[in-house]
XYZ file of C-alpha atoms in Angstrom:
783
model
C 17.822 8.876 12.446
C 18.681 12.396 13.594
C 15.116 13.542 14.133
C 14.383 16.186 16.749
C 11.162 15.268 18.506
C 9.400 17.573 20.902
C 6.743 15.060 21.782
C 5.296 13.131 24.655
C 1.974 12.307 26.375
C 1.075 13.951 29.660
C 0.696 10.553 31.316
C 4.438 9.971 30.916
C 5.507 13.379 32.281
C 5.809 12.142 35.865
C 7.686 9.031 34.942
C 10.255 10.926 32.900
C 10.646 13.543 35.587
C 11.560 10.795 38.004
C 14.208 9.275 35.748
C 15.646 12.549 34.528
C 19.301 12.810 35.573
C 20.268 15.627 37.898
C 21.725 18.713 36.361
C 25.446 19.196 36.834
C 27.080 22.492 37.506
C 29.716 21.829 34.825
C 29.059 21.740 31.094
C 26.739 18.814 30.497
C 27.927 15.801 28.436
C 27.049 16.208 24.833
C 27.339 20.060 24.982
C 29.754 22.547 23.439
C 29.517 26.062 24.938
C 31.678 29.053 24.015
C 32.160 32.740 23.328
C 33.047 34.789 20.264
C 35.384 37.773 20.774
C 37.202 40.266 18.596
C 40.911 40.913 18.886
C 40.281 43.537 21.601
C 38.381 41.011 23.730
C 34.974 42.564 23.016
C 31.998 40.208 22.539
C 30.890 39.634 18.943
C 27.140 39.366 18.730
C 25.006 37.800 15.984
C 27.960 35.835 14.581
C 26.885 32.856 12.508
C 28.248 29.659 14.091
C 28.275 26.326 12.329
C 29.197 22.984 13.867
C 30.707 20.485 11.425
C 31.740 16.846 11.677
C 35.062 15.601 10.185
C 33.319 14.663 6.953
C 32.286 18.290 6.441
C 28.575 17.740 7.243
C 26.821 20.431 9.210
C 25.563 19.198 12.601
C 24.058 22.441 13.816
C 23.796 26.172 13.193
C 23.305 28.954 15.778
C 24.155 32.593 16.459
C 26.084 34.254 19.244
C 23.954 36.334 21.657
C 24.566 39.883 22.786
C 27.388 38.711 25.071
C 28.980 36.564 22.315
C 27.864 33.269 23.909
C 26.655 30.258 22.036
C 25.879 26.616 22.785
C 25.330 23.288 20.993
C 23.734 20.316 22.859
C 22.773 16.663 22.462
C 25.975 15.857 20.566
C 27.590 12.461 20.138
C 31.222 12.087 21.265
C 33.695 12.893 18.532
C 35.697 15.594 16.815
C 33.929 18.753 15.733
C 34.902 21.978 13.967
C 33.256 25.189 15.322
C 33.183 27.592 12.371
C 32.309 31.211 12.997
C 31.445 33.869 10.423
C 30.645 37.505 10.876
C 30.505 40.343 8.361
C 33.799 42.275 8.207
C 35.632 39.542 10.151
C 37.784 36.652 9.115
C 36.313 33.229 9.566
C 37.282 31.702 12.876
C 37.615 27.955 13.551
C 38.113 25.885 16.656
C 38.564 22.097 16.732
C 36.833 20.489 19.738
C 37.142 16.857 20.844
C 34.026 15.828 22.775
C 34.143 12.846 25.116
C 31.253 10.844 26.427
C 31.815 12.037 30.019
C 31.847 15.844 29.862
C 31.063 18.800 27.628
C 33.656 21.258 26.254
C 34.113 24.987 26.056
C 35.322 26.882 23.021
C 36.572 30.467 22.592
C 36.975 31.896 19.091
C 38.673 35.224 18.323
C 37.805 36.961 15.077
C 40.112 39.321 13.213
C 38.578 42.216 11.284
C 38.674 42.022 7.477
C 36.544 42.719 4.402
C 37.718 39.700 2.438
C 34.810 37.342 3.052
C 31.957 39.829 2.768
C 30.053 37.993 -0.001
C 30.216 34.588 1.658
C 29.195 35.857 5.068
C 26.348 37.880 3.562
C 25.190 34.747 1.751
C 24.929 32.918 5.007
C 23.214 35.826 6.719
C 20.434 35.642 4.111
C 19.280 32.333 5.550
C 18.116 34.181 8.671
C 14.755 35.499 7.337
C 13.398 31.959 6.896
C 14.281 31.069 10.415
C 12.753 34.246 11.714
C 9.534 33.627 9.860
C 8.992 29.900 10.421
C 7.825 28.754 13.861
C 6.712 25.413 15.291
C 5.951 26.230 18.872
C 3.567 23.647 20.414
C 3.651 21.295 17.428
C 5.740 18.200 16.671
C 8.711 18.574 14.306
C 10.634 15.617 12.837
C 13.862 16.713 11.207
C 15.520 14.410 8.678
C 18.884 15.595 7.411
C 20.656 14.722 4.181
C 23.048 12.648 6.317
C 20.060 10.699 7.702
C 18.822 10.062 4.182
C 22.274 8.845 3.081
C 22.166 6.274 5.887
C 18.950 4.671 4.544
C 19.436 1.452 2.541
C 18.730 3.203 -0.764
C 20.441 6.428 0.259
C 19.402 9.541 -1.607
C 17.729 7.323 -4.203
C 14.993 6.538 -1.661
C 11.643 7.944 -2.957
C 10.340 10.818 -0.794
C 7.331 8.847 0.411
C 9.585 6.053 1.621
C 11.719 8.558 3.515
C 8.635 9.903 5.273
C 7.592 6.338 6.253
C 10.485 6.400 8.675
C 8.756 9.123 10.737
C 6.304 8.253 13.481
C 2.610 7.908 12.666
C 3.097 7.640 8.883
C 1.319 4.638 7.341
C 1.843 3.447 3.781
C -0.873 2.850 1.249
C -1.026 1.778 -2.376
C 0.100 4.028 -5.254
C 2.723 5.648 -2.996
C 0.180 7.341 -0.754
C 0.901 8.288 2.855
C -1.513 8.626 5.797
C -0.257 10.842 8.626
C -2.019 10.445 11.955
C -5.088 8.814 10.420
C -5.773 11.422 7.686
C -6.295 10.582 3.988
C -3.822 12.887 2.240
C -4.264 16.396 3.674
C -0.456 16.877 3.430
C 1.052 20.232 2.607
C 4.427 20.408 0.808
C 6.727 23.421 1.148
C 10.062 24.169 -0.430
C 12.178 26.535 1.656
C 9.116 27.425 3.709
C 7.105 28.376 0.612
C 3.831 26.524 -0.152
C 3.697 24.299 -3.197
C 0.129 23.975 -4.579
C -0.866 20.315 -4.551
C -0.761 18.456 -7.831
C -3.360 15.968 -9.083
C -2.937 12.722 -7.138
C -1.366 9.914 -9.095
C 1.196 7.165 -8.739
C 4.447 9.013 -9.145
C 6.481 11.256 -6.892
C 6.949 14.784 -8.347
C 9.627 15.664 -5.781
C 13.120 14.048 -5.721
C 14.742 13.272 -2.371
C 18.180 14.057 -3.793
C 17.733 17.852 -3.777
C 16.878 17.965 -0.065
C 19.377 19.289 2.457
C 16.832 18.583 5.146
C 13.236 17.363 5.338
C 10.993 18.559 8.193
C 7.682 16.878 8.941
C 5.525 19.125 11.099
C 2.421 17.604 12.737
C 0.126 18.204 15.666
C -1.397 21.515 16.677
C 0.251 23.793 14.116
C 0.818 27.534 14.495
C -1.469 29.938 12.646
C 0.815 30.344 9.656
C -0.130 26.830 8.455
C -3.502 26.325 6.857
C -5.618 24.238 4.415
C -3.556 20.977 4.459
C -2.738 20.313 8.076
C -2.309 16.553 8.754
C 1.373 17.143 8.089
C 3.534 19.868 6.634
C 6.553 18.516 4.728
C 9.031 21.388 4.413
C 12.000 20.608 2.227
C 15.035 22.892 2.550
C 16.999 22.526 -0.664
C 20.644 22.228 -1.375
C 21.891 25.564 -2.636
C 25.473 25.413 -3.852
C 26.263 28.285 -1.482
C 29.387 26.645 -0.105
C 30.127 23.868 -2.556
C 31.436 23.741 -6.090
C 31.054 20.252 -7.403
C 28.604 17.573 -8.341
C 27.757 13.909 -8.764
C 26.674 11.544 -11.453
C 25.313 8.113 -10.626
C 23.741 4.986 -12.063
C 21.536 2.323 -10.438
C 20.638 -1.110 -11.867
C 18.878 -4.082 -10.405
C 15.674 -6.081 -10.027
C 12.525 -5.455 -12.086
C 14.799 -4.362 -14.953
C 15.593 -1.149 -13.039
C 17.770 1.434 -14.804
C 18.288 4.923 -13.327
C 20.663 7.677 -14.245
C 20.906 10.722 -12.017
C 23.159 13.750 -11.558
C 23.559 16.988 -9.684
C 25.838 19.989 -9.823
C 26.195 22.967 -7.454
C 28.333 26.022 -7.025
C 28.611 29.776 -6.628
C 29.991 32.578 -8.717
C 30.163 35.963 -7.043
C 26.673 36.760 -5.712
C 25.005 33.852 -7.562
C 24.506 30.418 -6.003
C 22.975 27.495 -7.935
C 22.037 23.832 -7.566
C 20.740 21.570 -10.374
C 19.438 18.003 -10.187
C 18.020 15.557 -12.790
C 17.134 11.865 -12.889
C 15.696 9.376 -15.379
C 14.226 6.059 -14.110
C 12.826 3.041 -15.935
C 11.683 -0.220 -14.268
C 8.982 -2.947 -14.552
C 7.322 -2.280 -11.180
C 5.884 1.193 -11.499
C 2.680 0.491 -9.555
C 2.157 -2.097 -6.840
C 1.609 -5.593 -8.199
C -2.113 -6.643 -8.028
C -0.964 -10.256 -7.552
C 1.380 -11.978 -5.128
C 3.832 -12.964 -7.889
C 7.458 -11.844 -7.954
C 7.020 -9.932 -11.198
C 4.033 -7.845 -12.302
C 2.438 -8.138 -15.754
C 2.358 -4.913 -17.858
C 3.877 -2.637 -15.217
C 6.630 -0.690 -16.928
C 7.242 2.919 -15.851
C 9.397 5.812 -17.112
C 9.946 8.619 -14.701
C 11.972 11.796 -15.396
C 12.512 14.585 -12.898
C 14.396 17.866 -12.900
C 15.023 20.540 -10.283
C 16.924 23.816 -10.162
C 17.612 26.311 -7.363
C 19.194 29.728 -8.054
C 19.753 32.585 -5.575
C 21.233 36.035 -6.081
C 22.314 38.506 -3.418
C 20.700 41.831 -4.231
C 22.296 43.540 -1.223
C 23.554 42.828 2.262
C 19.942 42.501 3.390
C 18.021 40.902 0.444
C 18.211 37.752 -1.586
C 16.255 36.752 -4.673
C 15.782 33.031 -5.282
C 14.252 31.033 -8.109
C 13.092 27.413 -7.894
C 12.087 25.416 -10.995
C 11.022 21.789 -11.110
C 9.318 19.251 -13.327
C 8.338 15.581 -13.376
C 7.020 13.505 -16.234
C 5.914 9.991 -15.220
C 4.417 7.267 -17.482
C 2.862 4.118 -16.142
C 1.393 0.956 -17.450
C -1.531 -0.320 -15.337
C -0.610 -3.846 -14.201
C -2.893 -6.771 -15.089
C -4.386 -9.791 -13.250
C -4.312 -12.882 -15.479
C -7.083 -15.458 -15.720
C -10.071 -13.152 -15.204
C -13.519 -13.874 -16.671
C -15.197 -11.128 -18.746
C -18.410 -9.744 -17.189
C -19.798 -8.271 -20.426
C -20.131 -9.191 -24.096
C -18.736 -7.050 -26.886
C -19.985 -7.489 -30.426
C -17.377 -9.243 -32.576
C -14.952 -10.113 -29.744
C -14.639 -13.750 -28.793
C -11.391 -13.824 -26.791
C -9.436 -11.139 -24.969
C -7.254 -12.433 -22.075
C -7.043 -10.138 -19.017
C -3.292 -10.466 -19.032
C -3.234 -8.592 -22.387
C -5.011 -5.433 -21.230
C -3.199 -2.185 -22.080
C -4.335 0.621 -19.755
C -1.887 3.475 -19.255
C -1.582 6.659 -17.201
C 0.642 9.712 -17.657
C 1.318 12.319 -15.015
C 2.998 15.648 -15.631
C 3.866 18.371 -13.086
C 5.677 21.684 -13.637
C 6.314 24.223 -10.917
C 8.189 27.478 -10.306
C 8.731 29.743 -7.263
C 10.217 33.213 -7.299
C 10.974 34.495 -3.772
C 12.395 37.665 -2.234
C 13.772 37.218 1.269
C 15.365 39.854 3.403
C 15.599 41.925 6.526
C 14.818 45.533 7.358
C 17.007 46.559 10.230
C 17.592 44.122 13.058
C 13.937 43.540 13.894
C 12.012 42.759 10.703
C 12.359 39.632 8.480
C 10.205 39.254 5.400
C 9.532 36.833 2.570
C 7.434 37.426 -0.569
C 6.958 34.560 -3.036
C 5.052 34.079 -6.256
C 4.403 30.539 -7.405
C 2.953 28.626 -10.370
C 2.162 24.991 -10.813
C 0.767 23.002 -13.730
C -0.292 19.376 -13.412
C -1.976 16.864 -15.709
C -3.171 13.272 -15.367
C -4.281 11.318 -18.416
C -5.803 7.856 -18.018
C -6.056 5.932 -21.313
C -8.175 2.808 -21.194
C -7.882 -0.438 -23.137
C -11.153 0.113 -24.920
C -11.929 -3.474 -25.808
C -10.679 -5.007 -22.564
C -12.293 -2.444 -20.259
C -15.656 -2.873 -21.939
C -15.433 -6.617 -21.590
C -14.293 -6.739 -17.943
C -15.839 -3.588 -16.428
C -18.568 -2.512 -18.813
C -17.075 0.966 -19.394
C -14.002 2.432 -21.069
C -13.278 6.017 -19.953
C -10.545 8.259 -21.233
C -10.049 10.682 -18.329
C -8.011 13.867 -18.632
C -7.635 16.237 -15.671
C -5.520 19.375 -15.828
C -4.859 22.099 -13.276
C -3.078 25.409 -13.514
C -2.501 27.173 -10.171
C -0.883 30.564 -9.560
C -0.552 32.398 -6.284
C 1.206 34.668 -3.875
C 2.528 34.117 -0.365
C 3.901 36.856 1.902
C 5.233 36.422 5.459
C 6.763 38.868 7.942
C 8.344 38.630 11.354
C 8.920 41.571 13.730
C 11.107 41.172 16.810
C 9.231 43.564 19.091
C 11.511 42.989 22.072
C 13.335 40.191 23.871
C 10.038 38.471 24.817
C 7.702 39.060 21.846
C 8.060 38.209 18.189
C 5.079 39.118 16.034
C 4.417 37.250 12.797
C 1.752 37.675 10.093
C 1.170 36.748 6.508
C -1.222 36.342 3.596
C -1.802 33.633 0.998
C -3.781 33.614 -2.217
C -4.027 31.067 -5.015
C -6.215 30.732 -8.088
C -6.537 27.379 -9.768
C -8.194 26.627 -13.084
C -9.415 23.062 -13.423
C -10.491 21.097 -16.514
C -12.061 17.679 -16.285
C -12.627 15.797 -19.552
C -14.224 12.310 -19.566
C -14.795 10.463 -22.873
C -16.920 7.421 -22.122
C -17.850 4.234 -23.956
C -20.363 1.955 -22.191
C -23.209 -0.485 -22.788
C -26.948 0.224 -22.378
C -28.507 -1.604 -19.395
C -31.868 -2.226 -17.776
C -32.995 -0.960 -14.409
C -31.249 -3.875 -12.676
C -27.950 -3.062 -14.406
C -28.026 -5.976 -16.814
C -26.466 -5.413 -20.255
C -29.145 -5.054 -22.995
C -26.897 -4.647 -26.070
C -23.436 -5.805 -27.169
C -22.838 -2.608 -29.035
C -21.409 0.206 -26.872
C -22.296 3.886 -27.230
C -20.283 6.914 -26.225
C -20.731 10.321 -24.724
C -18.563 13.105 -23.339
C -18.791 14.548 -19.803
C -16.625 17.665 -19.564
C -16.523 20.570 -17.099
C -14.281 23.410 -15.937
C -13.939 25.440 -12.757
C -11.889 28.218 -11.308
C -11.066 27.799 -7.605
C -9.789 30.540 -5.301
C -8.195 30.090 -1.894
C -7.482 32.921 0.520
C -5.740 32.909 3.902
C -4.427 35.461 6.375
C -2.866 34.936 9.827
C -1.355 36.775 12.768
C 0.465 35.391 15.840
C 2.739 36.329 18.727
C 5.576 34.175 20.014
C 5.828 35.142 23.706
C 8.778 34.079 25.791
C 6.875 34.215 29.064
C 9.943 33.049 31.005
C 13.320 31.426 30.456
C 11.525 28.044 30.382
C 8.102 28.822 28.896
C 7.364 29.953 25.335
C 3.793 30.500 24.172
C 2.614 31.062 20.630
C -0.946 32.315 20.174
C -2.766 33.619 17.150
C -5.442 33.021 14.560
C -5.908 32.616 10.817
C -8.844 33.229 8.473
C -9.397 31.014 5.436
C -11.853 31.192 2.605
C -12.506 28.918 -0.331
C -14.556 29.744 -3.457
C -14.611 26.751 -5.832
C -16.936 23.717 -6.210
C -17.648 24.525 -2.570
C -17.623 27.871 -0.802
C -16.926 28.555 2.840
C -14.701 30.316 5.368
C -13.565 29.960 8.960
C -11.703 31.900 11.643
C -9.334 29.439 13.396
C -7.661 30.178 16.726
C -4.346 28.558 17.571
C -2.471 28.176 20.825
C 0.809 26.333 21.504
C 3.248 26.200 24.364
C 6.633 24.722 25.071
C 7.984 24.328 28.623
C 11.607 23.400 29.268
C 11.311 21.347 32.463
C 15.077 20.962 32.564
C 17.882 20.851 29.946
C 16.965 17.221 29.122
C 13.134 17.391 29.201
C 10.746 19.410 27.123
C 6.957 19.489 27.410
C 4.703 20.822 24.683
C 0.964 21.200 24.268
C -1.262 22.822 21.687
C -4.782 23.420 20.385
C -5.696 24.227 16.740
C -8.926 24.884 14.960
C -8.541 23.688 11.366
C -10.403 24.478 8.135
C -9.668 22.006 5.269
C -11.251 22.603 1.855
C -11.638 19.547 -0.381
C -8.968 18.937 -2.992
C -10.434 20.817 -5.931
C -8.349 19.012 -8.516
C -9.981 15.673 -7.531
C -13.579 16.838 -7.831
C -14.814 15.612 -11.206
C -18.089 17.511 -11.427
C -19.470 14.282 -12.906
C -23.081 14.322 -13.958
C -24.555 11.256 -12.312
C -27.616 11.303 -14.588
C -25.375 10.744 -17.664
C -24.643 7.214 -16.522
C -28.124 6.114 -15.679
C -29.372 3.249 -17.829
C -25.813 2.034 -18.599
C -23.549 -0.673 -17.303
C -21.574 2.118 -15.600
C -24.502 3.373 -13.524
C -23.369 4.097 -9.951
C -25.069 2.397 -7.007
C -27.150 5.460 -6.164
C -28.296 8.846 -7.493
C -27.885 11.190 -4.495
C -24.960 13.526 -5.019
C -24.746 16.227 -2.327
C -21.786 18.551 -2.890
C -18.519 17.790 -1.132
C -17.919 20.095 1.850
C -15.010 21.707 3.610
C -13.848 19.985 6.802
C -13.800 21.697 10.152
C -12.004 20.264 13.147
C -10.648 20.807 16.661
C -7.233 19.339 17.325
C -5.522 18.754 20.702
C -1.948 17.611 21.129
C 0.308 17.104 24.179
C 3.749 15.562 24.343
C 7.107 15.296 26.050
C 10.686 14.540 24.918
C 13.472 13.489 27.227
C 17.207 12.978 26.689
C 17.657 9.911 28.872
C 21.429 9.739 28.233
C 23.820 11.819 26.102
C 23.138 9.335 23.330
C 19.481 8.304 23.789
C 16.424 10.514 23.353
C 12.911 9.278 24.061
C 9.540 10.861 23.223
C 5.846 10.233 23.479
C 2.937 12.194 22.053
C -0.846 11.904 22.189
C -3.454 13.649 20.081
C -7.231 13.884 19.684
C -9.188 15.335 16.803
C -12.938 15.845 16.456
C -14.246 16.636 12.967
C -17.304 17.973 11.216
C -17.715 16.978 7.572
C -14.606 14.817 7.693
C -12.987 14.482 4.253
C -11.955 11.147 2.801
C -11.177 9.900 -0.679
C -11.988 6.722 -2.604
C -11.410 5.119 -5.977
C -14.912 4.530 -7.307
C -14.513 4.432 -11.083
C -12.407 2.310 -13.448
C -9.842 5.123 -13.847
C -7.231 5.074 -11.068
C -8.126 8.516 -9.776
C -9.592 9.456 -6.445
C -12.863 11.185 -5.587
C -13.397 13.088 -2.304
C -16.452 12.636 -0.053
C -17.441 13.560 3.501
C -18.414 11.778 6.660
C -20.862 13.833 8.691
C -18.783 13.290 11.839
C -15.302 12.067 12.523
C -12.859 11.505 15.319
C -9.191 10.576 15.181
C -6.966 9.865 18.169
C -3.701 8.128 18.926
C -0.268 8.098 20.546
C 3.303 7.828 19.264
C 6.437 6.550 21.003
C 9.879 7.434 19.629
C 13.487 6.595 20.471
C 16.690 7.867 18.863
C 20.198 6.706 19.680
C 23.486 8.057 18.300
C 27.042 7.293 19.487
C 30.222 7.574 17.477
C 29.624 5.784 14.149
C 26.444 4.032 15.245
C 22.901 5.352 15.035
C 19.479 3.817 15.546
C 15.820 4.873 15.808
C 12.487 3.309 16.627
C 8.990 4.742 16.074
C 5.800 3.091 17.276
C 2.329 4.592 16.719
C -1.198 3.640 17.671
C -4.046 5.327 15.726
C -7.807 5.139 15.411
C -9.739 7.005 12.720
C -13.529 6.747 12.696
C -16.353 8.313 10.662
C -20.134 8.245 10.769
C -22.745 9.223 8.133
C -21.844 9.831 4.469
C -23.221 13.293 3.530
C -21.688 13.971 0.067
C -21.116 12.026 -3.189
C -23.481 9.339 -1.849
C -24.052 7.912 -5.347
C -20.760 5.970 -5.022
C -22.104 3.740 -2.166
C -24.640 0.954 -2.214
C -27.760 1.273 -0.088
C -26.742 -1.244 2.560
C -23.397 0.407 3.200
C -24.917 3.894 3.350
C -27.513 2.729 5.874
C -24.910 1.037 8.056
C -22.541 4.007 8.063
C -25.442 6.400 8.829
C -25.953 4.786 12.251
C -22.577 3.345 13.141
C -19.044 4.599 13.648
C -16.843 2.891 11.014
C -13.090 2.783 10.594
C -11.782 4.775 7.650
C -10.370 2.535 4.922
C -6.833 3.868 5.556
C -7.010 3.414 9.299
C -4.137 1.245 10.552
C -4.149 0.463 14.269
C -0.378 -0.076 14.749
C 2.385 1.426 12.573
C 6.082 1.126 13.331
C 9.383 1.941 11.700
C 12.955 1.326 12.827
C 16.444 1.657 11.398
C 20.084 1.469 12.163
C 23.410 2.450 10.511
C 27.029 1.793 11.383
C 30.078 3.201 9.638
C 33.242 1.092 9.814
C 36.258 2.554 8.073
C 34.886 3.601 4.662
C 31.858 1.307 4.670
C 28.392 2.115 5.990
C 26.100 -0.770 6.894
C 22.414 0.119 7.252
C 19.058 -1.540 7.736
C 15.497 -0.327 8.193
C 12.066 -1.872 8.573
C 8.418 -0.940 8.535
C 5.503 -2.723 10.265
C 1.844 -2.289 9.730
C -1.081 -4.085 11.443
C -3.031 -3.860 8.156
C -5.348 -1.354 6.495
C -9.144 -1.882 6.681
C -11.155 -4.113 4.331
C -14.533 -5.769 3.992
C -18.113 -4.400 4.248
C -17.977 -0.840 5.678
C -14.320 -1.404 6.628
C -15.323 -3.818 9.440
C -12.208 -6.017 8.864
C -8.534 -5.451 8.350
C -5.777 -7.074 6.383
C -3.039 -9.169 8.053
C -0.061 -7.530 9.602
C 3.214 -7.342 7.724
C 6.934 -6.508 8.103
C 9.330 -5.350 5.386
C 13.046 -5.294 6.106
C 15.656 -3.582 3.932
C 19.457 -3.756 4.230
C 22.400 -2.198 2.423
C 26.183 -1.627 2.416
C 27.808 1.430 0.875
C 31.590 1.854 0.439
C 33.488 5.044 -0.414
C 36.512 4.702 -2.664
C 39.116 7.457 -2.959
C 41.227 6.727 -6.045
C 44.053 8.665 -7.592
C 42.703 8.247 -11.142
C 38.966 8.704 -10.647
C 38.696 10.584 -7.363
C 35.814 9.878 -4.973
C 33.434 7.049 -5.835
C 30.665 5.421 -3.768
C 29.300 1.945 -4.453
C 26.145 0.625 -2.814
C 24.277 -2.669 -2.776
C 20.699 -2.608 -1.406
C 18.308 -5.450 -0.760
C 14.625 -4.526 -0.266
C 12.267 -6.933 1.464
C 15.196 -9.089 2.551
C 12.985 -11.991 3.673
C 10.843 -11.803 0.491
C 7.607 -11.556 2.509
C 4.481 -11.448 0.356
C 1.885 -9.069 1.881
C -1.154 -7.206 0.785
C -1.497 -3.434 1.113
C -5.069 -3.610 -0.277
C -7.263 -6.539 -1.201
C -9.798 -4.686 -3.365
C -12.499 -4.390 -0.677
C -13.474 -1.610 1.694
C -15.003 1.819 1.219
C -13.822 3.378 -2.001
C -11.045 0.871 -2.591
C -10.027 -0.267 -6.101
C -7.897 -3.179 -7.212
C -5.741 -5.288 -4.894
C -2.146 -4.231 -4.331
C 0.785 -6.192 -2.887
C 3.957 -4.935 -1.374
C 7.175 -5.391 -3.365
C 8.911 -8.777 -3.295
C 12.676 -9.108 -2.699
C 14.693 -6.817 -4.944
C 18.451 -6.197 -5.243
C 19.918 -2.920 -6.481
C 23.474 -1.839 -7.303
C 24.487 1.810 -7.583
C 27.710 3.679 -8.314
C 28.176 7.418 -7.811
C 31.093 9.521 -9.053
C 31.714 12.777 -7.158
C 33.600 15.659 -8.644
């Protein structure tokens, strides 16, 4: 996978320095260097230069410097087109054939013209994002649309499954991800603009198909990133800026899967657009709670839509609009053969296989952004955003009362609106100043309609007739953030980014923190890059998950929690250290290693404590997370491969909020002992390979996990597992129908049955198993 990794542990720096190949005086293998001139031989500065492969895919983008020079590196042998655009010049193109033994030079001469003004200006408008965004000192994994297409399911791969192919990302039930030992704490951005988080559920609200690239930023982040900091997933969307066309596709296969999807893109004058929609139905919406091949009562319907529109206001400003929606319906799968724990008046038989619990999740979002430049030094971006999300859990009233002693209809809604503004000022050749502000206001409604049985002090049912009550509450939550930083090019080899941000939260919990940040990147030689960073983080709890539940309401019922203490959930504060190294061992092979250490006060975690499949946050008084990640990426001609191996430890001690969810013995043990977090997985690995032969691409990937935690106070862990997926995709070019692509995918090739969760551990609900073998067929028509 084409993932740029600036990562490696300090302990490996000496070893890599020893094996680093000597620099050659000539152009290095895997490099294309060149110069852009006008017809008089003068250098053309700030020309937009794109490197394309024969299939039209963009392999890199850069700009010519003041002397007209440009360079691309770490390229696989092959044929490339160097395409150069500059306002008031014709587009220039040079075809370069790159061998495995040496680099190549390229000289492009541009002729003056006005004909391509709109197109060139459109490309120029992408510059503000690049000027504003920075990742100095952190670890950035870049996944392109070409990389996604090489996965066994291609662009149909759910976003969480794509991210599992990055280092240090462990899978959990309900589609959850854990990055570097954190529970959640993931920030999603679209085109560098923050998306307020939706209420956690089973479904994915973002579709992989609209992504031109997916960046996962981890480690010691620069000051512009706040609140959710375990990982920043920044999706740059397709735009239609250079393409007029579209696709319609269908997928069928195991678990009664039926999916229809389509996309269209194009441009008309100053307007660019991209639209995407999909409708999915299958019978494995949530992980199966049993080891059987097919789940009982697990049908899902998932509909998603996305639109991107941009309009050039002038040569130096662009207005863009992003709209998206998802509407997901799930049946909650059943475990047959269970024995009722309670008695309901008038009910003599109610098989557990016949339960009918359901959950519906809705998300709507919109972003309006103005991006532009003022002169040659200042880039800016101002965006307003809005997001609505709703989760409705509907119980099987009779069945839930019989088996759990409570039937709760839970409705949580959230409406968030906010503003983000960022600016970048190129002070001189060595300093680039950046600053920005963020504000969001979220209105939360939690409605809980409960039916339960009366019980004695020991929790024993005292009546077969249930009674009901309502537990509703609302809250308005405000988040504020401001940052400033300086990217300082201290030398040709050393870049330092230093700054600070201030965050404040006013919601169920109030608090604030000033957080310094420091990151550095040192280019040891053209093949070896060292980075290091420190970040102070402030992480407020996810407001949309805090129920505001009144513990006293459930006393004297069969739904009484284990305890009564309910200290308020707190914001997390942490110190994060990261150091790493990447090295291009050969023109085709890049290696990397990274190590990190995090100490935490009031460490946030989440658990499923009630019968509804929703999560509740709580705090450990202390926490520490540390680990290391090894990565390898290989690409040559039509073959590519990657391997990621991560070791992680996440520990907590002392529960100091929402204690009512824990029994006395577990609370006492955690108060005096470091315990593993329930989502802690010691070893996580992912690997993949793809090979294109003629018009067919053969691909495979795999994930490995040593097992999430289980048992009393997470003292045990589940068995290790491996899941292997394979696929073959063939492109047909027909005279009658044009371009078609057919794909066959086999997931869990060896049909391994493995548990993701077994129903035990701190805050863990029902068991979940990984998917059994499944076969899918898809056909896409391009136009």
